[in-house]
């Protein structure tokens, strides 16, 4: 495989949008406006093969020790060739460099993430699983975040209509 993973650049946004479009149509990922990608471009890495963007993924910091792996997508032509693994590995390395010790993801690819050390966690909420993941004080801070991914992590009622039915998973680095 001649695929390399590198930090995304603003010039990559159109390719990222094209990569995730099939996943949005299949209701695997939520669609985002271009402005959201530009605002978060520093969170993204892309996988490149012969000058073509064939995969992407992002690392979103949620708290001092907690981040989320999000928007992982691989071109159909490159699925099963280690591109997803390379993206997740790069994002986990970035997480370690930032001092994160736990990573969260919402996914339909349970076996893929389980193979990478992630474990299924239950529904998150103030009176359930969340308190074993974050303290009540951290929950109170996170609930103030305008980020939809954080709202999904917390299982807030305002995002229930947008929930895709994916599985919550967590990994300790």
Coordinates of N, CA and C in Angstrom, one line a residue:
X1 N 0.9 -1.2 0.0 CA 0.0 0.0 0.0 C 0.9 1.2 0.0
X2 N 0.6 2.2 -0.9 CA 1.4 3.4 -1.0 C 0.7 4.6 -0.4
X3 N -0.3 4.3 0.5 CA -1.1 5.3 1.1 C -0.3 6.0 2.2
X4 N -0.3 7.3 2.3 CA 0.3 8.0 3.4 C -0.8 8.8 4.1
X5 N -0.7 9.0 5.4 CA -1.6 9.8 6.2 C -0.9 11.1 6.6
X6 N -1.6 12.2 6.4 CA -1.0 13.5 6.7 C -2.1 14.4 7.3
X7 N -1.7 15.5 7.9 CA -2.7 16.5 8.4 C -3.4 17.1 7.2
X8 N -4.7 17.3 7.3 CA -5.5 17.9 6.3 C -5.2 19.3 6.1
X9 N -5.5 19.8 4.9 CA -5.3 21.2 4.6 C -6.6 21.8 4.0
X10 N -6.8 23.1 4.0 CA -8.1 23.6 3.6 C -8.4 23.2 2.1
X11 N -7.3 23.0 1.3 CA -7.6 22.6 -0.1 C -8.2 21.1 -0.1
X12 N -8.2 20.4 1.0 CA -8.7 19.0 1.0 C -10.2 19.0 1.3
X13 N -10.8 20.1 1.7 CA -12.2 20.1 2.1 C -13.1 19.5 1.1
X14 N -13.0 19.9 -0.2 CA -13.9 19.3 -1.2 C -13.7 17.8 -1.3
X15 N -12.5 17.3 -1.2 CA -12.3 15.8 -1.3 C -12.9 15.2 0.0
X16 N -12.8 15.8 1.1 CA -13.3 15.2 2.3 C -14.9 15.1 2.2
X17 N -15.5 16.2 1.7 CA -16.9 16.2 1.5 C -17.3 15.1 0.5
X18 N -16.6 14.9 -0.5 CA -16.9 13.9 -1.5 C -16.7 12.5 -0.9
X19 N -15.7 12.3 0.0 CA -15.5 11.0 0.6 C -16.7 10.7 1.6
X20 N -17.2 11.7 2.3 CA -18.2 11.3 3.3 C -19.6 11.3 2.7
X21 N -19.8 11.9 1.5 CA -21.1 11.9 0.8 C -21.8 10.6 0.8
X22 N -21.2 9.5 0.3 CA -21.9 8.2 0.3 C -22.3 7.7 1.7
X23 N -21.5 8.0 2.7 CA -21.8 7.6 4.1 C -23.0 8.4 4.6
X24 N -23.1 9.7 4.2 CA -24.3 10.5 4.6 C -25.5 9.9 3.9
X25 N -25.4 9.6 2.6 CA -26.6 9.0 1.9 C -27.0 7.7 2.6
X26 N -26.1 6.9 3.1 CA -26.4 5.6 3.7 C -26.8 5.8 5.2
X27 N -26.8 7.1 5.7 CA -27.1 7.4 7.1 C -26.1 6.8 8.1
X28 N -24.9 6.7 7.6 CA -23.8 6.3 8.5 C -23.1 7.4 9.2
X29 N -23.0 8.5 8.4 CA -22.4 9.8 9.0 C -23.5 10.9 8.8
X30 N -23.4 11.9 9.7 CA -24.3 13.1 9.5 C -23.6 14.0 8.6
X31 N -24.4 14.6 7.7 CA -23.8 15.6 6.8 C -23.4 16.9 7.5
X32 N -22.5 17.6 7.0 CA -22.0 18.9 7.6 C -21.9 19.9 6.5
X33 N -22.1 21.1 6.8 CA -21.9 22.2 5.9 C -20.4 22.4 5.7
X34 N -20.0 22.9 4.5 CA -18.6 23.1 4.2 C -17.9 24.0 5.3
X35 N -18.6 25.0 5.8 CA -18.0 25.8 6.8 C -17.5 25.0 8.1
X36 N -18.3 24.0 8.4 CA -17.9 23.2 9.6 C -16.6 22.5 9.3
X37 N -16.4 22.0 8.1 CA -15.1 21.3 7.7 C -14.0 22.3 7.8
X38 N -14.2 23.5 7.2 CA -13.1 24.5 7.3 C -12.8 24.9 8.7
X39 N -13.8 25.1 9.5 CA -13.5 25.4 10.9 C -12.8 24.4 11.7
X40 N -13.0 23.1 11.3 CA -12.4 22.0 12.0 C -11.2 21.3 11.3
X41 N -10.7 22.0 10.2 CA -9.7 21.3 9.4 C -8.5 20.8 10.1
X42 N -8.1 21.5 11.2 CA -6.9 21.2 12.0 C -7.2 19.9 12.7
X43 N -8.4 19.4 12.9 CA -8.7 18.2 13.5 C -8.6 17.0 12.6
X44 N -8.5 17.2 11.3 CA -8.6 16.1 10.3 C -7.2 15.7 9.9
X45 N -7.1 14.4 9.5 CA -6.0 13.8 8.8 C -6.7 13.3 7.5
X46 N -5.9 13.2 6.4 CA -6.3 12.5 5.2 C -5.3 11.4 4.8
X47 N -5.9 10.4 4.2 CA -5.0 9.4 3.6 C -5.0 9.7 2.1
X48 N -3.7 9.6 1.6 CA -3.5 10.0 0.2 C -2.8 8.9 -0.5
X49 N -3.3 8.5 -1.7 CA -2.7 7.5 -2.5 C -2.5 8.0 -3.9
X50 N -1.3 8.1 -4.3 CA -0.9 8.7 -5.7 C -1.6 10.0 -5.9
X51 N -1.5 10.9 -4.9 CA -2.0 12.2 -5.0 C -3.5 12.4 -4.8
X52 N -4.2 11.3 -4.6 CA -5.7 11.3 -4.4 C -6.1 11.1 -3.0
X53 N -7.0 11.9 -2.5 CA -7.5 11.7 -1.1 C -8.4 10.5 -1.1
X54 N -8.0 9.4 -0.3 CA -8.8 8.2 -0.3 C -9.4 7.9 1.1
X55 N -9.1 8.7 2.1 CA -9.7 8.5 3.4 C -9.5 9.8 4.2
X56 N -10.3 9.8 5.3 CA -10.2 11.0 6.2 C -10.7 10.5 7.6
X57 N -10.3 11.3 8.6 CA -10.8 11.1 9.9 C -10.4 12.3 10.8
X58 N -11.1 12.5 11.9 CA -10.8 13.7 12.7 C -10.7 13.3 14.2
X59 N -10.0 14.1 14.9 CA -9.8 13.9 16.4 C -10.4 15.2 17.0
X60 N -11.4 15.1 17.8 CA -12.0 16.2 18.5 C -11.8 16.1 20.0
X61 N -11.1 17.0 20.5 CA -10.8 17.0 22.0 C -12.1 17.4 22.7
X62 N -12.5 16.6 23.6 CA -13.7 16.9 24.4 C -13.4 17.4 25.8
X63 N -12.3 16.9 26.4 CA -12.0 17.3 27.7 C -10.5 17.0 27.9
X64 N -10.0 17.3 29.1 CA -8.6 17.2 29.4 C -8.0 15.9 29.0
X65 N -8.7 14.8 29.2 CA -8.2 13.4 29.0 C -9.1 12.7 27.9
X66 N -10.1 13.3 27.4 CA -11.0 12.6 26.5 C -11.2 13.3 25.2
X67 N -11.1 12.4 24.1 CA -11.3 12.9 22.8 C -12.3 12.0 22.0
X68 N -12.7 12.4 20.9 CA -13.6 11.6 20.0 C -12.9 11.5 18.6
X69 N -12.9 10.2 18.2 CA -12.5 9.9 16.8 C -13.8 10.1 16.0
X70 N -13.8 10.9 15.0 CA -15.0 11.1 14.2 C -14.8 11.3 12.7
X71 N -15.8 11.1 12.0 CA -15.8 11.4 10.5 C -14.7 10.5 9.8
X72 N -14.6 9.2 10.2 CA -13.7 8.3 9.6 C -14.4 7.8 8.3
X73 N -13.8 8.0 7.2 CA -14.4 7.6 5.9 C -13.3 7.1 5.0
X74 N -13.5 6.1 4.2 CA -12.5 5.6 3.3 C -13.3 5.4 1.9
X75 N -12.6 5.8 0.9 CA -13.2 5.6 -0.5 C -13.4 4.1 -0.7
X76 N -14.5 3.8 -1.4 CA -14.9 2.4 -1.6 C -13.8 1.6 -2.3
X77 N -13.0 2.3 -3.2 CA -11.9 1.6 -3.9 C -10.8 1.2 -3.0
X78 N -10.7 1.8 -1.8 CA -9.6 1.5 -0.9 C -10.0 0.8 0.5
X79 N -11.3 0.4 0.5 CA -11.7 -0.3 1.8 C -11.1 -1.6 1.8
X80 N -10.8 -2.0 3.0 CA -10.1 -3.3 3.2 C -8.7 -3.4 2.9
X81 N -8.1 -2.2 2.7 CA -6.6 -2.2 2.3 C -5.8 -1.5 3.4
X82 N -6.3 -1.3 4.6 CA -5.5 -0.8 5.7 C -5.6 0.7 5.9
X83 N -6.4 1.4 5.0 CA -6.5 2.8 5.1 C -7.2 3.3 6.4
X84 N -8.3 2.7 6.7 CA -8.9 3.0 8.0 C -8.0 2.8 9.2
X85 N -7.3 1.7 9.2 CA -6.4 1.4 10.3 C -5.3 2.5 10.4
X86 N -4.8 2.9 9.2 CA -3.7 4.0 9.2 C -4.3 5.3 9.7
X87 N -5.5 5.6 9.4 CA -6.2 6.9 9.8 C -6.3 6.8 11.3
X88 N -6.9 5.7 11.9 CA -7.2 5.6 13.3 C -5.9 5.6 14.1
X89 N -4.9 5.0 13.6 CA -3.5 4.9 14.2 C -3.0 6.4 14.3
X90 N -3.1 7.1 13.2 CA -2.6 8.5 13.2 C -3.3 9.4 14.2
X91 N -4.6 9.2 14.3 CA -5.5 10.0 15.2 C -5.1 9.6 16.6
X92 N -4.9 8.3 16.9 CA -4.5 7.9 18.3 C -3.2 8.5 18.6
X93 N -2.2 8.5 17.7 CA -0.9 9.1 18.0 C -1.1 10.6 18.3
X94 N -1.9 11.3 17.6 CA -2.2 12.7 17.9 C -2.8 12.9 19.2
X95 N -3.7 12.0 19.6 CA -4.4 12.0 20.9 C -3.3 11.9 22.0
X96 N -2.4 10.9 21.9 CA -1.4 10.8 22.9 C -0.5 12.0 23.0
X97 N -0.2 12.6 21.8 CA 0.7 13.8 21.8 C 0.0 14.9 22.6
X98 N -1.4 15.0 22.5 CA -2.1 16.0 23.1 C -2.3 15.7 24.6
X99 N -2.0 14.5 25.1 CA -2.2 14.2 26.5 C -3.5 13.5 26.8
X100 N -4.2 13.1 25.7 CA -5.5 12.4 26.0 C -5.2 11.0 26.4
X101 N -6.0 10.4 27.2 CA -5.8 9.0 27.7 C -7.0 8.1 27.3
X102 N -8.1 8.8 26.8 CA -9.3 8.0 26.4 C -9.9 8.6 25.1
X103 N -10.3 7.6 24.3 CA -11.0 8.1 23.0 C -12.3 7.4 22.9
X104 N -13.3 8.2 22.5 CA -14.7 7.8 22.3 C -15.0 7.8 20.8
X105 N -15.9 7.0 20.4 CA -16.4 7.0 19.0 C -17.8 6.5 18.9
X106 N -18.5 7.0 18.0 CA -19.9 6.6 17.6 C -19.8 5.9 16.3
X107 N -20.1 4.6 16.2 CA -19.8 3.9 15.0 C -20.8 2.8 14.7
X108 N -20.8 2.4 13.4 CA -21.5 1.2 13.0 C -20.5 0.1 12.8
X109 N -19.2 0.5 12.7 CA -18.1 -0.4 12.5 C -17.6 -1.0 13.8
X110 N -18.4 -1.7 14.5 CA -18.1 -2.2 15.8 C -16.9 -3.1 15.8
X111 N -16.9 -4.1 14.9 CA -15.7 -5.0 14.8 C -14.4 -4.3 14.5
X112 N -14.5 -3.3 13.6 CA -13.2 -2.6 13.2 C -12.7 -1.9 14.5
X113 N -13.5 -1.2 15.2 CA -13.0 -0.5 16.4 C -12.7 -1.4 17.5
X114 N -13.4 -2.5 17.7 CA -13.1 -3.5 18.7 C -11.7 -4.1 18.4
X115 N -11.4 -4.3 17.2 CA -10.1 -4.8 16.8 C -9.0 -3.8 17.2
X116 N -9.3 -2.6 17.2 CA -8.4 -1.5 17.6 C -8.4 -1.2 19.1
X117 N -9.1 -2.0 19.9 CA -9.0 -1.9 21.3 C -10.2 -1.1 22.0
X118 N -11.2 -0.7 21.2 CA -12.3 0.0 21.7 C -13.3 -1.0 22.2
X119 N -14.0 -0.6 23.3 CA -15.0 -1.4 23.9 C -16.4 -0.7 23.8
X120 N -17.4 -1.5 23.6 CA -18.8 -0.9 23.6 C -19.1 -0.4 25.0
X121 N -19.7 0.8 25.0 CA -20.2 1.3 26.3 C -21.7 1.5 26.2
X122 N -22.4 1.6 27.3 CA -23.8 1.7 27.2 C -24.3 3.1 26.9
X123 N -25.6 3.3 26.9 CA -26.2 4.6 26.7 C -25.6 5.5 27.7
X124 N -25.3 6.7 27.3 CA -24.7 7.7 28.1 C -25.7 8.7 28.6
X125 N -25.6 9.1 29.8 CA -26.6 10.1 30.4 C -26.2 10.3 31.8
X126 N -26.6 11.4 32.3 CA -26.2 11.8 33.7 C -26.4 10.7 34.7
X127 N -27.5 10.0 34.6 CA -27.7 9.0 35.7 C -27.4 7.6 35.2
X128 N -26.6 7.4 34.1 CA -26.2 6.1 33.7 C -24.8 6.0 33.5
X129 N -24.4 5.5 32.3 CA -23.0 5.2 32.0 C -22.0 6.4 32.0
X130 N -22.5 7.6 31.8 CA -21.6 8.7 31.7 C -20.8 8.9 33.0
X131 N -21.5 8.7 34.1 CA -20.8 9.0 35.4 C -19.6 8.0 35.6
X132 N -19.6 6.9 34.9 CA -18.5 6.0 35.0 C -17.4 6.5 34.1
X133 N -17.7 7.4 33.1 CA -16.7 7.8 32.1 C -16.2 9.2 32.5
X134 N -17.1 10.1 32.9 CA -16.8 11.4 33.4 C -17.4 11.7 34.7
X135 N -16.8 12.6 35.5 CA -17.3 13.0 36.8 C -18.5 13.9 36.6
X136 N -19.4 14.1 37.6 CA -20.5 15.0 37.5 C -20.1 16.4 37.1
X137 N -18.9 16.8 37.6 CA -18.4 18.2 37.3 C -18.0 18.3 35.9
X138 N -17.4 17.3 35.3 CA -17.0 17.3 33.9 C -18.3 17.2 33.0
X139 N -19.2 16.4 33.4 CA -20.5 16.3 32.7 C -21.2 17.7 32.6
X140 N -21.2 18.4 33.8 CA -21.8 19.8 33.8 C -21.1 20.7 32.9
X141 N -19.8 20.6 32.7 CA -19.1 21.4 31.7 C -19.4 21.0 30.3
X142 N -19.3 19.7 30.0 CA -19.5 19.2 28.7 C -20.9 19.5 28.2
X143 N -21.9 19.5 29.0 CA -23.3 19.8 28.6 C -23.4 21.2 28.0
X144 N -22.5 22.1 28.3 CA -22.5 23.4 27.8 C -22.0 23.5 26.4
X145 N -21.3 22.5 25.9 CA -20.7 22.5 24.6 C -21.8 22.6 23.5
X146 N -21.5 23.5 22.5 CA -22.4 23.6 21.4 C -22.2 22.5 20.3
X147 N -21.1 21.7 20.5 CA -20.8 20.6 19.6 C -21.8 19.5 19.6
X148 N -22.3 19.1 18.4 CA -23.2 18.0 18.3 C -22.6 16.7 18.7
X149 N -21.4 16.5 18.4 CA -20.7 15.2 18.8 C -20.7 15.0 20.3
X150 N -20.4 16.1 21.0 CA -20.4 16.1 22.5 C -21.8 15.8 23.0
X151 N -22.8 16.4 22.4 CA -24.2 16.2 22.7 C -24.6 14.7 22.5
X152 N -24.1 14.1 21.4 CA -24.3 12.7 21.1 C -23.6 11.9 22.2
X153 N -22.4 12.2 22.6 CA -21.7 11.5 23.7 C -22.5 11.5 24.9
X154 N -23.0 12.7 25.3 CA -23.8 12.8 26.5 C -25.2 12.2 26.4
X155 N -25.6 11.9 25.2 CA -27.0 11.3 24.9 C -28.1 12.3 25.3
X156 N -27.8 13.6 24.9 CA -28.8 14.7 25.2 C -30.0 14.5 24.4
X157 N -31.2 14.9 24.9 CA -32.4 14.8 24.2 C -32.5 15.6 22.9
X158 N -31.8 16.7 22.9 CA -31.8 17.6 21.7 C -31.2 17.0 20.5
X159 N -30.4 15.9 20.6 CA -29.9 15.3 19.5 C -30.5 13.9 19.1
X160 N -31.5 13.5 19.9 CA -32.2 12.3 19.7 C -32.7 12.1 18.2
X161 N -33.3 13.2 17.7 CA -33.8 13.0 16.3 C -32.6 12.8 15.3
X162 N -31.4 13.2 15.6 CA -30.3 13.0 14.7 C -29.5 11.7 14.9
X163 N -29.8 11.0 16.0 CA -29.1 9.8 16.3 C -29.2 8.8 15.2
X164 N -28.1 8.3 14.7 CA -28.2 7.3 13.6 C -28.3 5.9 14.0
X165 N -28.3 5.6 15.3 CA -28.4 4.3 15.7 C -27.1 3.6 15.8
X166 N -26.0 4.3 15.9 CA -24.7 3.8 16.0 C -24.4 3.4 17.4
X167 N -23.2 2.8 17.6 CA -22.8 2.2 18.8 C -21.7 3.1 19.5
X168 N -21.8 3.4 20.7 CA -20.9 4.1 21.5 C -19.7 3.2 21.9
X169 N -18.5 3.6 21.7 CA -17.4 2.8 22.1 C -16.3 3.7 22.7
X170 N -15.4 3.1 23.5 CA -14.4 3.9 24.3 C -13.1 3.0 24.3
X171 N -12.0 3.7 24.2 CA -10.7 3.1 24.3 C -9.9 3.9 25.3
X172 N -9.2 3.1 26.2 CA -8.2 3.7 27.0 C -6.8 3.6 26.3
X173 N -6.1 4.7 26.1 CA -4.9 4.7 25.4 C -3.7 4.2 26.3

